[in-house]
XYZ file of C-alpha atoms in Angstrom:
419
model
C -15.508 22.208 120.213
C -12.547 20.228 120.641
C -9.996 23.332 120.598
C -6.946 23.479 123.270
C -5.976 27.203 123.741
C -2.255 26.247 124.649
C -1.581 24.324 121.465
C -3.383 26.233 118.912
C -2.799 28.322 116.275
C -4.878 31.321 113.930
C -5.801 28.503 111.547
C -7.104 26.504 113.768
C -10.214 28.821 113.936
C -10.865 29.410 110.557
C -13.396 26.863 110.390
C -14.966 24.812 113.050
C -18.149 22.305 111.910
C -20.780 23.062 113.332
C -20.313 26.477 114.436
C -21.899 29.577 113.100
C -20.038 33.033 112.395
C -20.585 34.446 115.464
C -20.218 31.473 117.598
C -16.747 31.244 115.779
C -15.550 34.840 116.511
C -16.899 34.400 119.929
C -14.726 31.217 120.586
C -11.847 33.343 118.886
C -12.029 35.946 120.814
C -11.613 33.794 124.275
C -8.436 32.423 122.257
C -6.817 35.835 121.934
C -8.219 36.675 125.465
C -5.960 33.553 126.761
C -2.967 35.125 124.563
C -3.518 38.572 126.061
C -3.276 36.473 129.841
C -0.208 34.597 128.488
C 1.865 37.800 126.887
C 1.803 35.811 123.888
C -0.136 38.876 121.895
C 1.998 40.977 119.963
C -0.318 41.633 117.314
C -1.901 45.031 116.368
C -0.218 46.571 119.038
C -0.597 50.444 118.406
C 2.214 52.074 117.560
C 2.170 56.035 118.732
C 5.245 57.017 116.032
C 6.497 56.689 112.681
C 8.251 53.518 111.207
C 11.386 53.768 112.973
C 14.161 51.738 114.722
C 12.771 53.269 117.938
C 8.873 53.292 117.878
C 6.680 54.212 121.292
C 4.287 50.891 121.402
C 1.052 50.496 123.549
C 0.711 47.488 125.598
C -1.460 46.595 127.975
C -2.673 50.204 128.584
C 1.063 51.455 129.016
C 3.257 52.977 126.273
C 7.132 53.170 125.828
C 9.770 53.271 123.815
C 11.109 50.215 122.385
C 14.013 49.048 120.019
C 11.854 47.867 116.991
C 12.293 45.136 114.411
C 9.090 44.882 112.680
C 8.961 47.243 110.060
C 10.178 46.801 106.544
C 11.780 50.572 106.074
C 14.564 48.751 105.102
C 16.350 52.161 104.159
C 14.626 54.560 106.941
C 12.531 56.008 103.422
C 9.270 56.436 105.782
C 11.081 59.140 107.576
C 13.292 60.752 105.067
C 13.187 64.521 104.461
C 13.377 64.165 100.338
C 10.321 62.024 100.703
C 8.176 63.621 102.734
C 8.794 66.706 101.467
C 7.942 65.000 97.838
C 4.706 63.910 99.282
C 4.072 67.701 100.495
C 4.593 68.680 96.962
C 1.713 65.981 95.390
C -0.670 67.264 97.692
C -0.367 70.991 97.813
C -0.323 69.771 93.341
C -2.922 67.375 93.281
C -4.923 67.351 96.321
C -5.473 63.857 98.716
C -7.246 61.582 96.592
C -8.225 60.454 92.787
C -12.084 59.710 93.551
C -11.993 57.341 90.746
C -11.323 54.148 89.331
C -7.918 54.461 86.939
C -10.677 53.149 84.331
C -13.101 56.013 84.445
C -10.985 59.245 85.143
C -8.856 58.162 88.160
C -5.620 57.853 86.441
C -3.321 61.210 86.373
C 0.258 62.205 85.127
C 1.827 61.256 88.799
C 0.282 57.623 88.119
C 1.911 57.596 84.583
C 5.428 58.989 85.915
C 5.701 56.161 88.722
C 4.790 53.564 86.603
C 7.181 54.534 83.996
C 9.492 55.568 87.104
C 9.330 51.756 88.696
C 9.629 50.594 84.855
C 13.125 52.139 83.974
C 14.534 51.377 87.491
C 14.806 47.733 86.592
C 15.952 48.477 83.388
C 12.677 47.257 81.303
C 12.548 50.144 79.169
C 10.520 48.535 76.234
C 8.073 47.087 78.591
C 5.609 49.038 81.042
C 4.527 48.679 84.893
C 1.211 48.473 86.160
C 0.501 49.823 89.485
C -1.739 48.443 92.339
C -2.952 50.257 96.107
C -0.977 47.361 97.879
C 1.490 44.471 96.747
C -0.730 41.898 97.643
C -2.957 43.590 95.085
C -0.444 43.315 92.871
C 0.195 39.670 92.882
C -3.380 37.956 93.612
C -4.813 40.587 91.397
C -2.174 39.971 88.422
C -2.590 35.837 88.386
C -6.272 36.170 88.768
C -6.682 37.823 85.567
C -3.933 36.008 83.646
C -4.796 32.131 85.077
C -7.837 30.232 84.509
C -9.041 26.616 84.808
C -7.080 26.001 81.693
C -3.750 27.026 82.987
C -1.412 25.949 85.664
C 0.134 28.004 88.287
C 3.628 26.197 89.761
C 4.746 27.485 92.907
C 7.473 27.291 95.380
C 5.675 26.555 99.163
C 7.154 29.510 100.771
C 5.775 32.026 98.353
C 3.596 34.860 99.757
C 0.046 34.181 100.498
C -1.297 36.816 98.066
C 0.456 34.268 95.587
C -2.017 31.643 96.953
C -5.316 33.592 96.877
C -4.114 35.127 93.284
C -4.364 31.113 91.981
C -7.899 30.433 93.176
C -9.107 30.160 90.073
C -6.542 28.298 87.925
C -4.663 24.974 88.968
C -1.804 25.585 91.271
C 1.041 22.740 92.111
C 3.551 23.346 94.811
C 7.355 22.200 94.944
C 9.320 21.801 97.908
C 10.992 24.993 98.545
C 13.967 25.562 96.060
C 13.962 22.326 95.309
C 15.062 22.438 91.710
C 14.561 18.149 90.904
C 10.546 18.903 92.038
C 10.283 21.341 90.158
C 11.654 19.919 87.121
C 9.753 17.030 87.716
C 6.371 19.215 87.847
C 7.136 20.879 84.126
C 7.888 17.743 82.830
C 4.390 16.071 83.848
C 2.873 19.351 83.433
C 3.891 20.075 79.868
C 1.754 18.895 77.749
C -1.358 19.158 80.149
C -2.156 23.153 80.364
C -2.677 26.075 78.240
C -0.307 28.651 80.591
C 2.441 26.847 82.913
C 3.570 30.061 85.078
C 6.287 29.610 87.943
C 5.808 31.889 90.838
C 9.030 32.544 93.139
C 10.207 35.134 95.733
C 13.401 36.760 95.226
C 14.049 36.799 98.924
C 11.438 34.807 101.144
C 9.625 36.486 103.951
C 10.057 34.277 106.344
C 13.251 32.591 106.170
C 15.135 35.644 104.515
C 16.762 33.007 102.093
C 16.916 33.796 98.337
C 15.930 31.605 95.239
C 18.097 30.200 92.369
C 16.688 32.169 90.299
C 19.669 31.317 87.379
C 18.702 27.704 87.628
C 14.987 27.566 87.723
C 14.869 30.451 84.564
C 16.544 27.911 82.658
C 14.270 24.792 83.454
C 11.132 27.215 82.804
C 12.417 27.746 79.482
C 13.168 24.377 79.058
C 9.752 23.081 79.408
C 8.280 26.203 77.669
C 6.940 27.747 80.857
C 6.803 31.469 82.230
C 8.573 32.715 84.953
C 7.030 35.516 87.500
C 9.302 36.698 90.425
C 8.179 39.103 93.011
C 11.034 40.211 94.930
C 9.903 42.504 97.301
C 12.826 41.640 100.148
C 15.580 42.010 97.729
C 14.715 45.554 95.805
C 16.884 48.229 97.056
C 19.072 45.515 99.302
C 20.544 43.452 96.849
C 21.994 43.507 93.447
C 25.105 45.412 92.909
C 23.250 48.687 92.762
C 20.202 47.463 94.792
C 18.013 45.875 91.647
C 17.490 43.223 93.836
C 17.795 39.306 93.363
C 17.699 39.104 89.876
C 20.100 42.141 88.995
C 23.299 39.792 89.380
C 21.703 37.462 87.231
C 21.826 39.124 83.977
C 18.153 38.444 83.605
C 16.216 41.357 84.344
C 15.206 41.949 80.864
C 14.300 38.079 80.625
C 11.916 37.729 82.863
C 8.731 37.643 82.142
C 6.588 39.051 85.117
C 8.501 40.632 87.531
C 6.229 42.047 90.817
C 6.406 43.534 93.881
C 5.501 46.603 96.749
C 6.255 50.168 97.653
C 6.229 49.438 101.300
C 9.348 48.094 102.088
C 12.092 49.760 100.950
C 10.484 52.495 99.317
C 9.008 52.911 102.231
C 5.371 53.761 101.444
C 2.130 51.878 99.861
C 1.110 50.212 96.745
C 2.279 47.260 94.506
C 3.694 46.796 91.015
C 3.420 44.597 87.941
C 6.311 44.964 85.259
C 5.510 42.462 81.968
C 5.569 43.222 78.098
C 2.937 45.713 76.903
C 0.636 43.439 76.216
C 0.447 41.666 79.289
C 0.143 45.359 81.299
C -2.766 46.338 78.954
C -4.428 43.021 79.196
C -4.158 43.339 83.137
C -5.425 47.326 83.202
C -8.441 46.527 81.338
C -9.122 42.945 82.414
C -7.973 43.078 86.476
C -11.513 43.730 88.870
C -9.000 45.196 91.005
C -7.834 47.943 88.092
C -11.602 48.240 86.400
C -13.119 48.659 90.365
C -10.897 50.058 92.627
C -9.248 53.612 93.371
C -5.840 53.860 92.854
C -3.519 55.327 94.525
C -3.376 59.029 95.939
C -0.810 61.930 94.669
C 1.634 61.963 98.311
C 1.756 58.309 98.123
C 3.198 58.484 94.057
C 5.306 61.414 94.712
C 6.776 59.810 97.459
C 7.210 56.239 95.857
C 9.141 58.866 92.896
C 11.514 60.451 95.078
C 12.471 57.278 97.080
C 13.068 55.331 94.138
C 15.401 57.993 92.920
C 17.206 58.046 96.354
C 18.335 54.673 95.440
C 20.705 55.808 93.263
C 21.068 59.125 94.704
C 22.186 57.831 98.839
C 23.486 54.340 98.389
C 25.206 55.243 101.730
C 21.854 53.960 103.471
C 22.108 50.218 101.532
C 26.125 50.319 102.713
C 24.451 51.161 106.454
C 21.943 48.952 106.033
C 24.473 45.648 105.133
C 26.779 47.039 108.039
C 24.305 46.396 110.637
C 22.415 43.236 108.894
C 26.190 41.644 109.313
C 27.075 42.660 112.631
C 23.789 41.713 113.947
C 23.640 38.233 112.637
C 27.394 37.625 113.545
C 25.829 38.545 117.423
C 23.131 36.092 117.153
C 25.585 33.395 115.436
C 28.104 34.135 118.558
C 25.037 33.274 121.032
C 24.288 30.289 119.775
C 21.385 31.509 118.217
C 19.693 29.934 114.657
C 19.236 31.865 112.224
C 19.208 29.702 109.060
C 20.078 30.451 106.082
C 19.175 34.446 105.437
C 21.115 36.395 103.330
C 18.559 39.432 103.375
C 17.346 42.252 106.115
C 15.100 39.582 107.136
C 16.920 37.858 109.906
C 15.131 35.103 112.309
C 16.077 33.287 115.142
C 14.686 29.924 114.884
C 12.961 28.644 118.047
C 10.853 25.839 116.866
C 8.452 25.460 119.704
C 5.348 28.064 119.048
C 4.548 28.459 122.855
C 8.604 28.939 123.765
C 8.323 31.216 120.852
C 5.725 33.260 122.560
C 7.806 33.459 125.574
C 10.708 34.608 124.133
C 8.289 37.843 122.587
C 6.832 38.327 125.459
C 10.539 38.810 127.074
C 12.005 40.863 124.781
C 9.291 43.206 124.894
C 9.783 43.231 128.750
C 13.615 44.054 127.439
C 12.147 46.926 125.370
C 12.634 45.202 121.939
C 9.426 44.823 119.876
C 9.662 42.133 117.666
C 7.285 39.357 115.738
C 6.688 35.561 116.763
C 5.845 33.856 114.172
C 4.216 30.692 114.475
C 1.962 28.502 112.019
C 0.561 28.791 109.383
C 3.161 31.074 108.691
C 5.421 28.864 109.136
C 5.613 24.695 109.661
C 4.455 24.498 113.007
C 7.562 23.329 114.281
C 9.370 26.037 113.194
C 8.483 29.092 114.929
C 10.959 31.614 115.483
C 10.988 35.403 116.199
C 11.332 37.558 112.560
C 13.738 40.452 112.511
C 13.602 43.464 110.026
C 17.078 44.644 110.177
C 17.025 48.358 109.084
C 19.817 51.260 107.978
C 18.489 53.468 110.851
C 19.629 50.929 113.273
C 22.051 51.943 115.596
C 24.896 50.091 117.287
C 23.687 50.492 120.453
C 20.053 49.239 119.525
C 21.608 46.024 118.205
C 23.454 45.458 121.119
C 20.521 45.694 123.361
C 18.769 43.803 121.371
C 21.545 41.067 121.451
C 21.787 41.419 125.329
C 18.476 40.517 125.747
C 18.615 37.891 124.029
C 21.469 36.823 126.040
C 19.688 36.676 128.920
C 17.077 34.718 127.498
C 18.810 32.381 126.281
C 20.352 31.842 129.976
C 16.605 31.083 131.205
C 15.272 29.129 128.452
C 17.800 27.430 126.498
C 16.880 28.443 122.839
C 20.416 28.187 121.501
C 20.722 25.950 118.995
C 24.365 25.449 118.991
């Protein structure tokens, strides 16, 4: 084995010639040992509370209280009254569970409501929603059943990796990400070649918090008589003029053609979505493994998903919150010095580039009390780690600022600034 702990990465262990499964997860195991040593874990850390912007963590056999960035409540919806007491309701209703496939007597009038619930919200009233346990689900589940060896799959490189499994069995060609020429360059070459030609963006990207041009690359898809899927789970409930999300200020949410994402970001709960025309939706409920095989989704987790997408419209104080803090928080990080690209989400990161610095700088903010993600390859390039931030409403001044402190002090013993 030709593996050096201090350099490597998760991927680096996925396969190693000449090594069996067990000799593998034995070899991985010393790797996250040496992580542990290094305070470079911050991984499956158990949290003891709810998604919050304070959240007691365990480490290393102690537990605290820290200042936490790495959940995607976006609006505090985890923790709100309405909700809960919405998910109270579909219990006490409908009991915990469907025991069944939606297929074969698993699918129930709460299932029906949310999917026409998440439907109407974007506005698609002559077309229908499908509804998945998770978002990943959702999207590897969706191109799965719609792409085969006769179709194409065109993707921007910074999609989600549930984008990448859901294109295992079709062809898949990547562009440069938001790079419109490449793109343009792929449906040309492509045109002629495939059966289905189906461009898969984010609306905001997870990683870099950075949105696509969505205007622009609808019109080349059409162009080159292509489809256009966007799954915008950073953007819903954050952007768009009344929280739609990327493609509301567009003028194209009733143009495009596949439009997916999750339930557990801002609506803060579980599951995944698929909005399409009706025939795509039944095609995918009686075609998808994942619909014909799988239980769905139990009654608190709908009712909940109900209520919080109604609470969009009903408390858009939370979204006002929510932009206050993402702006005043960035603005700290720009006045440090500090990278943080080009976000224009509640996904802010402060690019480090180094993976091992990167782990350092974790390590310290933790020691700071702020609980926070390095992320480091594959993720991302590997010389482009940085430390992700989930900027939420529930955020108070006084957590930013600590969090901004410590990264002050950081910065004075290890130099990330980039400026």
């Amino acid at each position: 084995m030709n593996i050096n702990f201090s350099t490597a990465t998760f991927k680096d262990f996925e396969n190693i010639p000449g090594y069996d499964m067990m000799d593998r997860a034995d070899i991985y195991y010393d790797f996250l040992e040496y992580m542990r040593k290094n305070g470079h874990h911050h991984y499956r850390l158990q949290n003891n509370t709810g998604c919050s912007s304070v959240m007691n963590v365990g480490t290393e056999n102690i537990t605290k209280e820290f200042v936490s960035f790495v959940t995607s409540d976006y609006l505090g919806f985890t923790q709100h009254p309405k909700v809960k007491q919405a998910a109270i309701e579909g219990v006490e209703k409908y009991g915990t569970g469907t025991a069944a496939t939606p297929l074969i007597g698993g699918y129930y009038s709460y299932h029906n409501d949310l999917e026409a619930k998440i439907a109407s919200f974007f506005g698609r009233t002559k077309d229908e929603a499908v509804i998945f346990t998770t978002g990943y689900t959702a999207n590897s589940a969706t191109l799965q059943i719609l792409l085969q060896k006769e179709d194409i799959a065109i993707v921007d490189m910074a999609v989600h990796a549930s984008v990448y499994e859901g294109c295992i069995l079709t062809n898949r060609k990547t562009f440069p990400h938001n790079n419109l020429e490449a793109l343009e360059h792929i449906l040309k070459t492509s045109e002629n070649q495939y059966r289905t030609k189906l461009v898969v963006i984010d609306g905001v990207y997870s990683q870099d918090g950075d949105t696509a041009p969505i205007e622009e690359i609808y019109k080349l898809v059409k162009k080159y008589n292509a489809y256009l899927m966007i799954d915008d789970v950073h953007g819903v409930g954050i952007l768009g003029e009344t929280g739609r999300g990327t493609i509301e200020d567009t003028g194209l949410l009733d143009k495009i053609d596949i439009i997916t994402g999750t339930f557990s970001k801002t609506f803060g709960n579980l599951g995944g979505y698929v909005i399409a025309n009706k025939s795509l939706t039944n095609f995918i409920r009686f075609q998808s493994r994942q619909q014909i095989f799988s239980a769905t989704t139990p009654p608190s987790t709908a009712t909940g998903i109900i209520k919080a997408i109604e609470l969009i419209d009903e408390e858009p104080h939370w979204r006002a919150k929510l932009w206050d803090n993402i702006n005043y928080f960035k603005k700290g990080l720009n006045d440090l010095g500090l990278e943080t690209g080009t976000t224009c989400s509640a996904v802010v990161p402060v690019k480090i580039g180094d993976p091992h610095i990167t782990g350092d700088v974790g390590r310290m903010l933790m020691e700071h009390g702020v609980y926070t993600n390095p992320i480091i390859y594959p993720a991302v390039a590997r010389k482009d780690a940085r430390i992700r931030m989930s900027v939420t409403a529930t955020h108070e001044k006084e957590h930013l600022d600590k969090t901004l402190n410590a990264f002050e002090d950081i910065n004075k013993k290890l130099h990330i600034a980039k400026k």
